[in-house]
Amino acid sequence: MNQAITLLKNLTVKLYKKNPYELKKIQGKTIDSRLNQIFICPVDKRHEELKFQESTDAILLGFEPEFEGDRVFALMVGLYTMIHKSYNSKCELFMLDYLDAQNLYNSARNIEIVVWRLKTRKKGNGQLFILTNSLKGEVQNLSYERIFGKIISLQDTMASIVSNRSGRIIKKVVQIAGMAFLPIGI
């Protein structure tokens, strides 16, 4: 869980550097202040600017054409709270804690959906909602792909470990592009 959070923090910084106009949408915010708002534990505060959404609902908000707020903030609050839920919304885990392998697996699939949406969802003017990787004519930068891949791998590995430990089978899901997010923590 700590490794995933560290990767999410790195991703947040990179996204704000690639999309500085998102940070400027809310007066007086800095990358550090946003990091402090996003990565709090326990996650007991929902953000009014995100219409009090969290997890996949906050992620979806960041891709809504009508949303005028900080899209990076919406995306990262959503990713963080989704992963946090996949670890039973706990700040610390102990050997005897029970985790649900399906929640971990579903969170990995949801991150894959996020990566697909980042590459394909565009504003009315044809620009991507949130820039990652590189644009046509730029030197190819796949560092975002690597970070997302590491987070997906961590979640899949944890799902496998928990599944083997508990003897429960993970229901594998075939995804269709644009498919709805899978539930976490029901």
Short mmCIF file of N, CA and C in Angstrom, two decimals:
data_model
loop_
_atom_site.label_atom_id
_atom_site.label_comp_id
_atom_site.label_asym_id
_atom_site.label_seq_id
_atom_site.Cartn_x
_atom_site.Cartn_y
_atom_site.Cartn_z
N MET A 1 0.83 -1.18 0.00
CA MET A 1 0.00 0.00 0.00
C MET A 1 0.88 1.25 0.00
N ASN A 2 1.92 1.24 0.81
CA ASN A 2 2.81 2.40 0.86
C ASN A 2 3.52 2.62 -0.48
N GLN A 3 3.88 1.55 -1.15
CA GLN A 3 4.52 1.69 -2.47
C GLN A 3 3.54 2.31 -3.47
N ALA A 4 2.31 1.87 -3.44
CA ALA A 4 1.30 2.42 -4.35
C ALA A 4 1.09 3.91 -4.08
N ILE A 5 1.05 4.29 -2.82
CA ILE A 5 0.86 5.70 -2.46
C ILE A 5 2.05 6.54 -2.89
N THR A 6 3.25 6.01 -2.72
CA THR A 6 4.45 6.73 -3.18
C THR A 6 4.39 6.95 -4.69
N LEU A 7 3.99 5.93 -5.43
CA LEU A 7 3.87 6.06 -6.88
C LEU A 7 2.77 7.06 -7.26
N LEU A 8 1.67 7.06 -6.53
CA LEU A 8 0.60 8.02 -6.78
C LEU A 8 1.06 9.46 -6.52
N LYS A 9 1.86 9.66 -5.50
CA LYS A 9 2.41 10.99 -5.21
C LYS A 9 3.32 11.45 -6.35
N ASN A 10 4.19 10.55 -6.81
CA ASN A 10 5.06 10.88 -7.95
C ASN A 10 4.24 11.22 -9.18
N LEU A 11 3.20 10.46 -9.41
CA LEU A 11 2.32 10.69 -10.55
C LEU A 11 1.62 12.05 -10.44
N THR A 12 1.18 12.39 -9.24
CA THR A 12 0.51 13.68 -9.02
C THR A 12 1.43 14.84 -9.40
N VAL A 13 2.67 14.78 -8.93
CA VAL A 13 3.64 15.84 -9.22
C VAL A 13 3.86 15.94 -10.73
N LYS A 14 4.05 14.80 -11.38
CA LYS A 14 4.28 14.78 -12.84
C LYS A 14 3.07 15.35 -13.60
N LEU A 15 1.88 14.97 -13.17
CA LEU A 15 0.68 15.45 -13.86
C LEU A 15 0.51 16.96 -13.70
N TYR A 16 0.81 17.48 -12.53
CA TYR A 16 0.70 18.93 -12.33
C TYR A 16 1.76 19.68 -13.14
N LYS A 17 2.94 19.09 -13.27
CA LYS A 17 3.97 19.75 -14.08
C LYS A 17 3.61 19.73 -15.56
N LYS A 18 2.93 18.68 -16.02
CA LYS A 18 2.52 18.57 -17.42
C LYS A 18 1.24 19.37 -17.69
N ASN A 19 0.43 19.59 -16.63
CA ASN A 19 -0.86 20.28 -16.74
C ASN A 19 -0.94 21.43 -15.73
N PRO A 20 -0.04 22.42 -15.79
CA PRO A 20 0.00 23.48 -14.77
C PRO A 20 -1.28 24.33 -14.72
N TYR A 21 -2.01 24.41 -15.81
CA TYR A 21 -3.24 25.19 -15.86
C TYR A 21 -4.31 24.61 -14.93
N GLU A 22 -4.25 23.32 -14.65
CA GLU A 22 -5.21 22.69 -13.74
C GLU A 22 -5.00 23.21 -12.32
N LEU A 23 -3.75 23.33 -11.92
CA LEU A 23 -3.42 23.82 -10.58
C LEU A 23 -3.86 25.27 -10.41
N LYS A 24 -3.80 26.04 -11.47
CA LYS A 24 -4.14 27.47 -11.42
C LYS A 24 -5.64 27.72 -11.36
N LYS A 25 -6.45 26.69 -11.56
CA LYS A 25 -7.91 26.85 -11.53
C LYS A 25 -8.41 27.20 -10.13
N ILE A 26 -7.67 26.79 -9.10
CA ILE A 26 -8.06 27.06 -7.72
C ILE A 26 -7.01 28.00 -7.12
N GLN A 27 -7.44 29.19 -6.77
CA GLN A 27 -6.56 30.24 -6.27
C GLN A 27 -5.68 29.77 -5.11
N GLY A 28 -4.39 30.05 -5.20
CA GLY A 28 -3.46 29.83 -4.10
C GLY A 28 -3.00 28.40 -3.88
N LYS A 29 -3.34 27.49 -4.74
CA LYS A 29 -2.94 26.10 -4.56
C LYS A 29 -1.56 25.86 -5.16
N THR A 30 -0.78 25.03 -4.49
CA THR A 30 0.53 24.61 -4.97
C THR A 30 0.52 23.10 -5.07
N ILE A 31 1.55 22.56 -5.69
CA ILE A 31 1.64 21.10 -5.78
C ILE A 31 1.70 20.51 -4.37
N ASP A 32 2.49 21.11 -3.49
CA ASP A 32 2.60 20.59 -2.12
C ASP A 32 1.27 20.66 -1.37
N SER A 33 0.54 21.77 -1.53
CA SER A 33 -0.75 21.86 -0.84
C SER A 33 -1.73 20.82 -1.37
N ARG A 34 -1.68 20.55 -2.67
CA ARG A 34 -2.55 19.53 -3.24
C ARG A 34 -2.16 18.14 -2.74
N LEU A 35 -0.86 17.86 -2.67
CA LEU A 35 -0.41 16.57 -2.14
C LEU A 35 -0.93 16.37 -0.71
N ASN A 36 -0.86 17.44 0.10
CA ASN A 36 -1.34 17.35 1.48
C ASN A 36 -2.84 17.16 1.56
N GLN A 37 -3.59 17.68 0.59
CA GLN A 37 -5.04 17.50 0.56
C GLN A 37 -5.42 16.09 0.12
N ILE A 38 -4.69 15.57 -0.83
CA ILE A 38 -5.05 14.27 -1.41
C ILE A 38 -4.68 13.11 -0.49
N PHE A 39 -3.44 13.10 -0.06
CA PHE A 39 -2.89 11.91 0.61
C PHE A 39 -2.98 12.02 2.12
N ILE A 40 -4.22 12.03 2.63
CA ILE A 40 -4.45 12.06 4.06
C ILE A 40 -5.03 10.71 4.48
N CYS A 41 -4.68 10.31 5.67
CA CYS A 41 -5.20 9.04 6.18
C CYS A 41 -5.49 9.23 7.66
N PRO A 42 -6.66 8.91 8.13
CA PRO A 42 -7.74 8.29 7.38
C PRO A 42 -8.38 9.29 6.42
N VAL A 43 -8.98 8.74 5.38
CA VAL A 43 -9.65 9.55 4.39
C VAL A 43 -11.03 9.88 4.96
N ASP A 44 -11.07 10.93 5.76
CA ASP A 44 -12.33 11.28 6.43
C ASP A 44 -12.92 12.58 5.91
N LYS A 45 -12.25 13.19 4.94
CA LYS A 45 -12.73 14.46 4.41
C LYS A 45 -12.99 14.32 2.92
N ARG A 46 -14.20 14.64 2.54
CA ARG A 46 -14.54 14.70 1.12
C ARG A 46 -14.46 16.16 0.70
N HIS A 47 -14.14 16.38 -0.53
CA HIS A 47 -13.86 17.73 -1.01
C HIS A 47 -15.07 18.33 -1.72
N GLU A 48 -15.47 19.50 -1.25
CA GLU A 48 -16.61 20.19 -1.84
C GLU A 48 -16.39 20.48 -3.31
N GLU A 49 -15.14 20.84 -3.67
CA GLU A 49 -14.85 21.17 -5.08
C GLU A 49 -15.02 19.97 -6.01
N LEU A 50 -15.06 18.77 -5.43
CA LEU A 50 -15.30 17.55 -6.21
C LEU A 50 -16.73 17.05 -6.01
N LYS A 51 -17.59 17.94 -5.53
CA LYS A 51 -18.99 17.60 -5.28
C LYS A 51 -19.08 16.42 -4.30
N PHE A 52 -18.09 16.36 -3.39
CA PHE A 52 -18.02 15.34 -2.35
C PHE A 52 -17.88 13.92 -2.91
N GLN A 53 -17.36 13.81 -4.12
CA GLN A 53 -17.16 12.51 -4.75
C GLN A 53 -15.80 11.93 -4.34
N GLU A 54 -15.70 10.63 -4.39
CA GLU A 54 -14.43 9.96 -4.15
C GLU A 54 -14.37 8.71 -5.02
N SER A 55 -13.24 8.04 -4.98
CA SER A 55 -13.02 6.79 -5.72
C SER A 55 -13.37 6.98 -7.20
N THR A 56 -14.02 6.01 -7.80
CA THR A 56 -14.28 6.07 -9.24
C THR A 56 -15.21 7.22 -9.62
N ASP A 57 -16.05 7.67 -8.70
CA ASP A 57 -16.92 8.82 -9.00
C ASP A 57 -16.10 10.09 -9.18
N ALA A 58 -15.06 10.27 -8.37
CA ALA A 58 -14.18 11.44 -8.52
C ALA A 58 -13.39 11.34 -9.82
N ILE A 59 -12.94 10.15 -10.17
CA ILE A 59 -12.22 9.95 -11.43
C ILE A 59 -13.12 10.35 -12.60
N LEU A 60 -14.34 9.87 -12.60
CA LEU A 60 -15.29 10.19 -13.67
C LEU A 60 -15.55 11.69 -13.75
N LEU A 61 -15.61 12.35 -12.61
CA LEU A 61 -15.82 13.79 -12.58
C LEU A 61 -14.72 14.52 -13.35
N GLY A 62 -13.48 14.05 -13.21
CA GLY A 62 -12.36 14.66 -13.91
C GLY A 62 -12.44 14.57 -15.42
N PHE A 63 -13.28 13.68 -15.93
CA PHE A 63 -13.45 13.52 -17.38
C PHE A 63 -14.77 14.10 -17.90
N GLU A 64 -15.55 14.73 -17.03
CA GLU A 64 -16.80 15.33 -17.47
C GLU A 64 -16.54 16.65 -18.17
N PRO A 65 -17.08 16.85 -19.36
CA PRO A 65 -16.86 18.11 -20.09
C PRO A 65 -17.31 19.36 -19.31
N GLU A 66 -18.35 19.24 -18.50
CA GLU A 66 -18.88 20.39 -17.77
C GLU A 66 -18.06 20.75 -16.54
N PHE A 67 -17.22 19.84 -16.06
CA PHE A 67 -16.44 20.07 -14.85
C PHE A 67 -15.40 21.16 -15.10
N GLU A 68 -15.44 22.21 -14.30
CA GLU A 68 -14.53 23.32 -14.48
C GLU A 68 -13.43 23.35 -13.44
N GLY A 69 -13.41 22.39 -12.54
CA GLY A 69 -12.42 22.34 -11.47
C GLY A 69 -11.11 21.74 -11.93
N ASP A 70 -10.27 21.46 -10.97
CA ASP A 70 -8.93 20.90 -11.16
C ASP A 70 -9.06 19.41 -11.49
N ARG A 71 -8.87 19.07 -12.75
CA ARG A 71 -9.04 17.69 -13.21
C ARG A 71 -7.97 16.75 -12.64
N VAL A 72 -6.76 17.23 -12.48
CA VAL A 72 -5.70 16.40 -11.89
C VAL A 72 -6.08 16.06 -10.45
N PHE A 73 -6.58 17.03 -9.72
CA PHE A 73 -7.00 16.81 -8.34
C PHE A 73 -8.10 15.75 -8.29
N ALA A 74 -9.10 15.89 -9.16
CA ALA A 74 -10.20 14.92 -9.19
C ALA A 74 -9.68 13.51 -9.49
N LEU A 75 -8.81 13.40 -10.48
CA LEU A 75 -8.25 12.11 -10.86
C LEU A 75 -7.47 11.48 -9.70
N MET A 76 -6.61 12.27 -9.08
CA MET A 76 -5.74 11.71 -8.05
C MET A 76 -6.48 11.43 -6.74
N VAL A 77 -7.45 12.27 -6.38
CA VAL A 77 -8.29 11.95 -5.22
C VAL A 77 -9.02 10.63 -5.49
N GLY A 78 -9.53 10.50 -6.70
CA GLY A 78 -10.23 9.27 -7.07
C GLY A 78 -9.35 8.04 -7.01
N LEU A 79 -8.16 8.13 -7.59
CA LEU A 79 -7.24 6.98 -7.58
C LEU A 79 -6.82 6.63 -6.15
N TYR A 80 -6.48 7.66 -5.37
CA TYR A 80 -6.03 7.40 -4.00
C TYR A 80 -7.14 6.77 -3.16
N THR A 81 -8.34 7.33 -3.21
CA THR A 81 -9.42 6.78 -2.38
C THR A 81 -9.85 5.40 -2.87
N MET A 82 -9.75 5.14 -4.17
CA MET A 82 -10.07 3.82 -4.70
C MET A 82 -9.07 2.79 -4.17
N ILE A 83 -7.79 3.10 -4.27
CA ILE A 83 -6.76 2.17 -3.77
C ILE A 83 -6.88 2.01 -2.26
N HIS A 84 -7.15 3.11 -1.57
CA HIS A 84 -7.33 3.06 -0.12
C HIS A 84 -8.47 2.12 0.24
N LYS A 85 -9.58 2.18 -0.51
CA LYS A 85 -10.71 1.28 -0.27
C LYS A 85 -10.33 -0.17 -0.54
N SER A 86 -9.46 -0.39 -1.53
CA SER A 86 -9.07 -1.77 -1.83
C SER A 86 -8.26 -2.39 -0.69
N TYR A 87 -7.74 -1.55 0.20
CA TYR A 87 -7.04 -2.02 1.40
C TYR A 87 -7.92 -1.81 2.63
N ASN A 88 -9.23 -1.96 2.45
CA ASN A 88 -10.22 -1.85 3.52
C ASN A 88 -10.22 -0.50 4.21
N SER A 89 -9.81 0.54 3.51
CA SER A 89 -9.79 1.91 4.05
C SER A 89 -8.97 2.03 5.32
N LYS A 90 -7.92 1.24 5.41
CA LYS A 90 -7.04 1.27 6.58
C LYS A 90 -5.78 2.07 6.28
N CYS A 91 -5.25 2.68 7.33
CA CYS A 91 -4.00 3.44 7.20
C CYS A 91 -2.79 2.56 7.46
N GLU A 92 -2.99 1.55 8.28
CA GLU A 92 -1.93 0.59 8.58
C GLU A 92 -2.50 -0.81 8.43
N LEU A 93 -1.68 -1.70 7.93
CA LEU A 93 -2.09 -3.09 7.79
C LEU A 93 -1.19 -3.97 8.64
N PHE A 94 -1.79 -5.02 9.18
CA PHE A 94 -1.05 -5.96 10.00
C PHE A 94 -1.23 -7.36 9.43
N MET A 95 -0.40 -8.27 9.82
CA MET A 95 -0.40 -9.63 9.27
C MET A 95 -1.78 -10.30 9.36
N LEU A 96 -2.52 -10.01 10.41
CA LEU A 96 -3.80 -10.68 10.60
C LEU A 96 -4.96 -9.97 9.92
N ASP A 97 -4.71 -8.82 9.31
CA ASP A 97 -5.77 -8.10 8.62
C ASP A 97 -6.23 -8.90 7.40
N TYR A 98 -7.54 -8.88 7.18
CA TYR A 98 -8.12 -9.57 6.03
C TYR A 98 -8.27 -8.56 4.90
N LEU A 99 -7.77 -8.92 3.73
CA LEU A 99 -7.99 -8.11 2.54
C LEU A 99 -8.80 -8.94 1.55
N ASP A 100 -9.55 -8.25 0.73
CA ASP A 100 -10.37 -8.91 -0.28
C ASP A 100 -9.61 -8.88 -1.61
N ALA A 101 -9.23 -10.04 -2.10
CA ALA A 101 -8.46 -10.13 -3.35
C ALA A 101 -9.23 -9.54 -4.52
N GLN A 102 -10.54 -9.69 -4.52
CA GLN A 102 -11.35 -9.16 -5.62
C GLN A 102 -11.28 -7.63 -5.68
N ASN A 103 -11.28 -6.98 -4.52
CA ASN A 103 -11.17 -5.52 -4.48
C ASN A 103 -9.82 -5.07 -5.04
N LEU A 104 -8.77 -5.78 -4.69
CA LEU A 104 -7.43 -5.44 -5.20
C LEU A 104 -7.37 -5.65 -6.71
N TYR A 105 -7.91 -6.76 -7.17
CA TYR A 105 -7.95 -7.06 -8.60
C TYR A 105 -8.77 -6.01 -9.35
N ASN A 106 -9.96 -5.68 -8.82
CA ASN A 106 -10.82 -4.70 -9.47
C ASN A 106 -10.14 -3.33 -9.55
N SER A 107 -9.40 -2.96 -8.51
CA SER A 107 -8.72 -1.66 -8.55
C SER A 107 -7.67 -1.63 -9.66
N ALA A 108 -6.99 -2.75 -9.89
CA ALA A 108 -6.01 -2.82 -10.98
C ALA A 108 -6.69 -2.65 -12.33
N ARG A 109 -7.84 -3.30 -12.51
CA ARG A 109 -8.58 -3.16 -13.77
C ARG A 109 -9.09 -1.72 -13.95
N ASN A 110 -9.51 -1.11 -12.85
CA ASN A 110 -9.98 0.27 -12.93
C ASN A 110 -8.86 1.22 -13.33
N ILE A 111 -7.65 0.96 -12.87
CA ILE A 111 -6.52 1.80 -13.26
C ILE A 111 -6.26 1.64 -14.76
N GLU A 112 -6.42 0.44 -15.27
CA GLU A 112 -6.29 0.24 -16.72
C GLU A 112 -7.32 1.08 -17.48
N ILE A 113 -8.54 1.16 -16.95
CA ILE A 113 -9.58 1.97 -17.57
C ILE A 113 -9.18 3.44 -17.53
N VAL A 114 -8.60 3.89 -16.41
CA VAL A 114 -8.14 5.28 -16.29
C VAL A 114 -7.09 5.58 -17.35
N VAL A 115 -6.13 4.68 -17.53
CA VAL A 115 -5.08 4.90 -18.53
C VAL A 115 -5.70 5.01 -19.92
N TRP A 116 -6.66 4.16 -20.22
CA TRP A 116 -7.34 4.22 -21.52
C TRP A 116 -8.07 5.56 -21.68
N ARG A 117 -8.77 5.98 -20.63
CA ARG A 117 -9.51 7.25 -20.70
C ARG A 117 -8.56 8.43 -20.88
N LEU A 118 -7.43 8.41 -20.21
CA LEU A 118 -6.45 9.50 -20.35
C LEU A 118 -5.99 9.65 -21.80
N LYS A 119 -5.91 8.54 -22.51
CA LYS A 119 -5.45 8.57 -23.90
C LYS A 119 -6.55 8.91 -24.90
N THR A 120 -7.81 8.71 -24.51
CA THR A 120 -8.88 8.81 -25.50
C THR A 120 -9.93 9.89 -25.23
N ARG A 121 -10.13 10.29 -24.00
CA ARG A 121 -11.19 11.24 -23.68
C ARG A 121 -10.72 12.66 -23.96
N LYS A 122 -11.51 13.36 -24.78
CA LYS A 122 -11.11 14.70 -25.21
C LYS A 122 -12.22 15.71 -24.97
N LYS A 123 -11.79 16.95 -24.82
CA LYS A 123 -12.72 18.08 -24.69
C LYS A 123 -13.36 18.33 -26.06
N GLY A 124 -14.33 19.22 -26.08
CA GLY A 124 -15.01 19.58 -27.32
C GLY A 124 -14.07 20.13 -28.38
N ASN A 125 -12.95 20.74 -27.94
CA ASN A 125 -11.98 21.30 -28.89
C ASN A 125 -10.96 20.28 -29.40
N GLY A 126 -11.11 19.03 -28.98
CA GLY A 126 -10.21 17.97 -29.45
C GLY A 126 -8.99 17.74 -28.58
N GLN A 127 -8.78 18.55 -27.54
CA GLN A 127 -7.64 18.36 -26.65
C GLN A 127 -7.99 17.34 -25.57
N LEU A 128 -6.99 16.59 -25.15
CA LEU A 128 -7.19 15.64 -24.07
C LEU A 128 -7.53 16.39 -22.78
N PHE A 129 -8.33 15.77 -21.94
CA PHE A 129 -8.68 16.40 -20.67
C PHE A 129 -7.45 16.60 -19.79
N ILE A 130 -6.61 15.58 -19.71
CA ILE A 130 -5.38 15.64 -18.91
C ILE A 130 -4.26 15.10 -19.78
N LEU A 131 -3.20 15.89 -19.93
CA LEU A 131 -2.07 15.47 -20.75
C LEU A 131 -1.16 14.51 -19.99
N THR A 132 -0.74 13.45 -20.67
CA THR A 132 0.26 12.52 -20.16
C THR A 132 1.17 12.19 -21.33
N ASN A 133 2.16 11.38 -21.09
CA ASN A 133 3.07 10.91 -22.13
C ASN A 133 3.52 12.05 -23.04
N SER A 134 3.24 12.00 -24.31
CA SER A 134 3.72 13.04 -25.22
C SER A 134 2.71 13.31 -26.32
N LEU A 135 2.84 14.49 -26.92
CA LEU A 135 1.97 14.87 -28.03
C LEU A 135 2.71 14.62 -29.33
N LYS A 136 1.98 14.67 -30.44
CA LYS A 136 2.61 14.48 -31.75
C LYS A 136 3.75 15.48 -31.92
N GLY A 137 4.88 14.99 -32.39
CA GLY A 137 6.03 15.84 -32.63
C GLY A 137 6.97 15.96 -31.45
N GLU A 138 6.53 15.54 -30.26
CA GLU A 138 7.40 15.59 -29.08
C GLU A 138 8.20 14.29 -28.98
N VAL A 139 9.31 14.35 -28.26
CA VAL A 139 10.07 13.15 -27.96
C VAL A 139 9.17 12.26 -27.10
N GLN A 140 9.10 10.99 -27.44
CA GLN A 140 8.19 10.09 -26.74
C GLN A 140 8.59 9.95 -25.27
N ASN A 141 7.62 10.15 -24.37
CA ASN A 141 7.81 10.08 -22.94
C ASN A 141 6.79 9.09 -22.39
N LEU A 142 7.24 7.94 -22.01
CA LEU A 142 6.32 6.92 -21.49
C LEU A 142 6.44 6.74 -19.98
N SER A 143 6.95 7.75 -19.29
CA SER A 143 7.15 7.63 -17.85
C SER A 143 5.81 7.48 -17.11
N TYR A 144 4.75 8.09 -17.63
CA TYR A 144 3.43 7.93 -17.00
C TYR A 144 2.98 6.48 -17.11
N GLU A 145 3.19 5.90 -18.29
CA GLU A 145 2.82 4.50 -18.52
C GLU A 145 3.55 3.59 -17.53
N ARG A 146 4.81 3.88 -17.28
CA ARG A 146 5.59 3.05 -16.35
C ARG A 146 5.03 3.14 -14.93
N ILE A 147 4.68 4.37 -14.50
CA ILE A 147 4.13 4.52 -13.15
C ILE A 147 2.79 3.80 -13.04
N PHE A 148 1.91 4.01 -14.00
CA PHE A 148 0.62 3.30 -13.96
C PHE A 148 0.84 1.79 -13.98
N GLY A 149 1.77 1.33 -14.80
CA GLY A 149 2.07 -0.10 -14.87
C GLY A 149 2.55 -0.66 -13.55
N LYS A 150 3.37 0.10 -12.84
CA LYS A 150 3.86 -0.35 -11.53
C LYS A 150 2.71 -0.45 -10.53
N ILE A 151 1.81 0.53 -10.55
CA ILE A 151 0.68 0.49 -9.62
C ILE A 151 -0.23 -0.69 -9.94
N ILE A 152 -0.50 -0.90 -11.21
CA ILE A 152 -1.32 -2.04 -11.62
C ILE A 152 -0.66 -3.35 -11.18
N SER A 153 0.63 -3.45 -11.39
CA SER A 153 1.36 -4.66 -11.00
C SER A 153 1.31 -4.88 -9.49
N LEU A 154 1.47 -3.81 -8.71
CA LEU A 154 1.38 -3.94 -7.25
C LEU A 154 0.01 -4.47 -6.82
N GLN A 155 -1.04 -3.89 -7.40
CA GLN A 155 -2.39 -4.31 -7.03
C GLN A 155 -2.65 -5.76 -7.45
N ASP A 156 -2.20 -6.13 -8.64
CA ASP A 156 -2.36 -7.52 -9.10
C ASP A 156 -1.57 -8.49 -8.23
N THR A 157 -0.37 -8.12 -7.87
CA THR A 157 0.46 -8.98 -7.01
C THR A 157 -0.20 -9.17 -5.66
N MET A 158 -0.69 -8.07 -5.08
CA MET A 158 -1.37 -8.18 -3.78
C MET A 158 -2.63 -9.04 -3.91
N ALA A 159 -3.37 -8.88 -5.01
CA ALA A 159 -4.57 -9.70 -5.22
C ALA A 159 -4.20 -11.18 -5.28
N SER A 160 -3.13 -11.49 -5.96
CA SER A 160 -2.68 -12.88 -6.08
C SER A 160 -2.24 -13.44 -4.72
N ILE A 161 -1.49 -12.66 -3.98
CA ILE A 161 -1.02 -13.10 -2.65
C ILE A 161 -2.21 -13.35 -1.73
N VAL A 162 -3.14 -12.41 -1.69
CA VAL A 162 -4.31 -12.54 -0.82
C VAL A 162 -5.17 -13.72 -1.26
N SER A 163 -5.33 -13.90 -2.56
CA SER A 163 -6.13 -15.01 -3.08
C SER A 163 -5.51 -16.35 -2.69
N ASN A 164 -4.20 -16.46 -2.84
CA ASN A 164 -3.52 -17.70 -2.46
C ASN A 164 -3.61 -17.96 -0.96
N ARG A 165 -3.50 -16.90 -0.18
CA ARG A 165 -3.53 -17.02 1.27
C ARG A 165 -4.91 -17.43 1.77
N SER A 166 -5.95 -16.85 1.15
CA SER A 166 -7.31 -17.11 1.63
C SER A 166 -7.97 -18.28 0.92
N GLY A 167 -7.38 -18.73 -0.19
CA GLY A 167 -7.97 -19.84 -0.93
C GLY A 167 -9.20 -19.43 -1.74
N ARG A 168 -9.41 -18.12 -1.89
CA ARG A 168 -10.56 -17.64 -2.66
C ARG A 168 -10.14 -17.37 -4.09
N ILE A 169 -11.05 -17.56 -5.00
CA ILE A 169 -10.78 -17.37 -6.42
C ILE A 169 -11.16 -15.95 -6.82
N ILE A 170 -10.32 -15.34 -7.62
CA ILE A 170 -10.61 -14.01 -8.15
C ILE A 170 -11.43 -14.19 -9.43
N LYS A 171 -12.52 -13.47 -9.52
CA LYS A 171 -13.34 -13.50 -10.73
C LYS A 171 -12.69 -12.58 -11.75
N LYS A 172 -12.12 -13.18 -12.78
CA LYS A 172 -11.47 -12.40 -13.84
C LYS A 172 -12.54 -11.75 -14.71
N VAL A 173 -12.25 -10.54 -15.14
CA VAL A 173 -13.22 -9.78 -15.92
C VAL A 173 -12.60 -9.42 -17.26
N VAL A 174 -13.36 -9.64 -18.32
CA VAL A 174 -12.94 -9.20 -19.64
C VAL A 174 -13.47 -7.79 -19.83
N GLN A 175 -12.56 -6.87 -20.10
CA GLN A 175 -12.98 -5.48 -20.23
C GLN A 175 -13.19 -5.09 -21.68
N ILE A 176 -14.14 -4.25 -21.86
CA ILE A 176 -14.41 -3.66 -23.16
C ILE A 176 -14.06 -2.18 -23.03
N ALA A 177 -13.39 -1.63 -24.04
CA ALA A 177 -12.99 -0.23 -23.98
C ALA A 177 -14.19 0.65 -23.63
N GLY A 178 -13.99 1.52 -22.64
CA GLY A 178 -15.04 2.42 -22.23
C GLY A 178 -15.98 1.83 -21.19
N MET A 179 -15.72 0.61 -20.80
CA MET A 179 -16.55 -0.09 -19.85
C MET A 179 -16.58 0.65 -18.52
N ALA A 180 -17.63 0.46 -17.78
CA ALA A 180 -17.77 1.10 -16.47
C ALA A 180 -16.73 0.55 -15.50
N PHE A 181 -16.43 1.33 -14.49
CA PHE A 181 -15.49 0.90 -13.47
C PHE A 181 -16.07 -0.26 -12.67
N LEU A 182 -15.19 -1.11 -12.18
CA LEU A 182 -15.59 -2.25 -11.35
C LEU A 182 -15.74 -1.80 -9.90
N PRO A 183 -16.63 -2.44 -9.16
CA PRO A 183 -16.86 -2.00 -7.77
C PRO A 183 -15.69 -2.37 -6.85
N ILE A 184 -15.48 -1.50 -5.86
CA ILE A 184 -14.45 -1.74 -4.84
C ILE A 184 -15.11 -1.56 -3.48
N GLY A 185 -14.91 -2.51 -2.60
CA GLY A 185 -15.37 -2.36 -1.22
C GLY A 185 -16.85 -2.40 -1.00
N ILE A 186 -17.54 -3.23 -1.77
CA ILE A 186 -18.98 -3.35 -1.55
C ILE A 186 -19.23 -4.37 -0.47
#
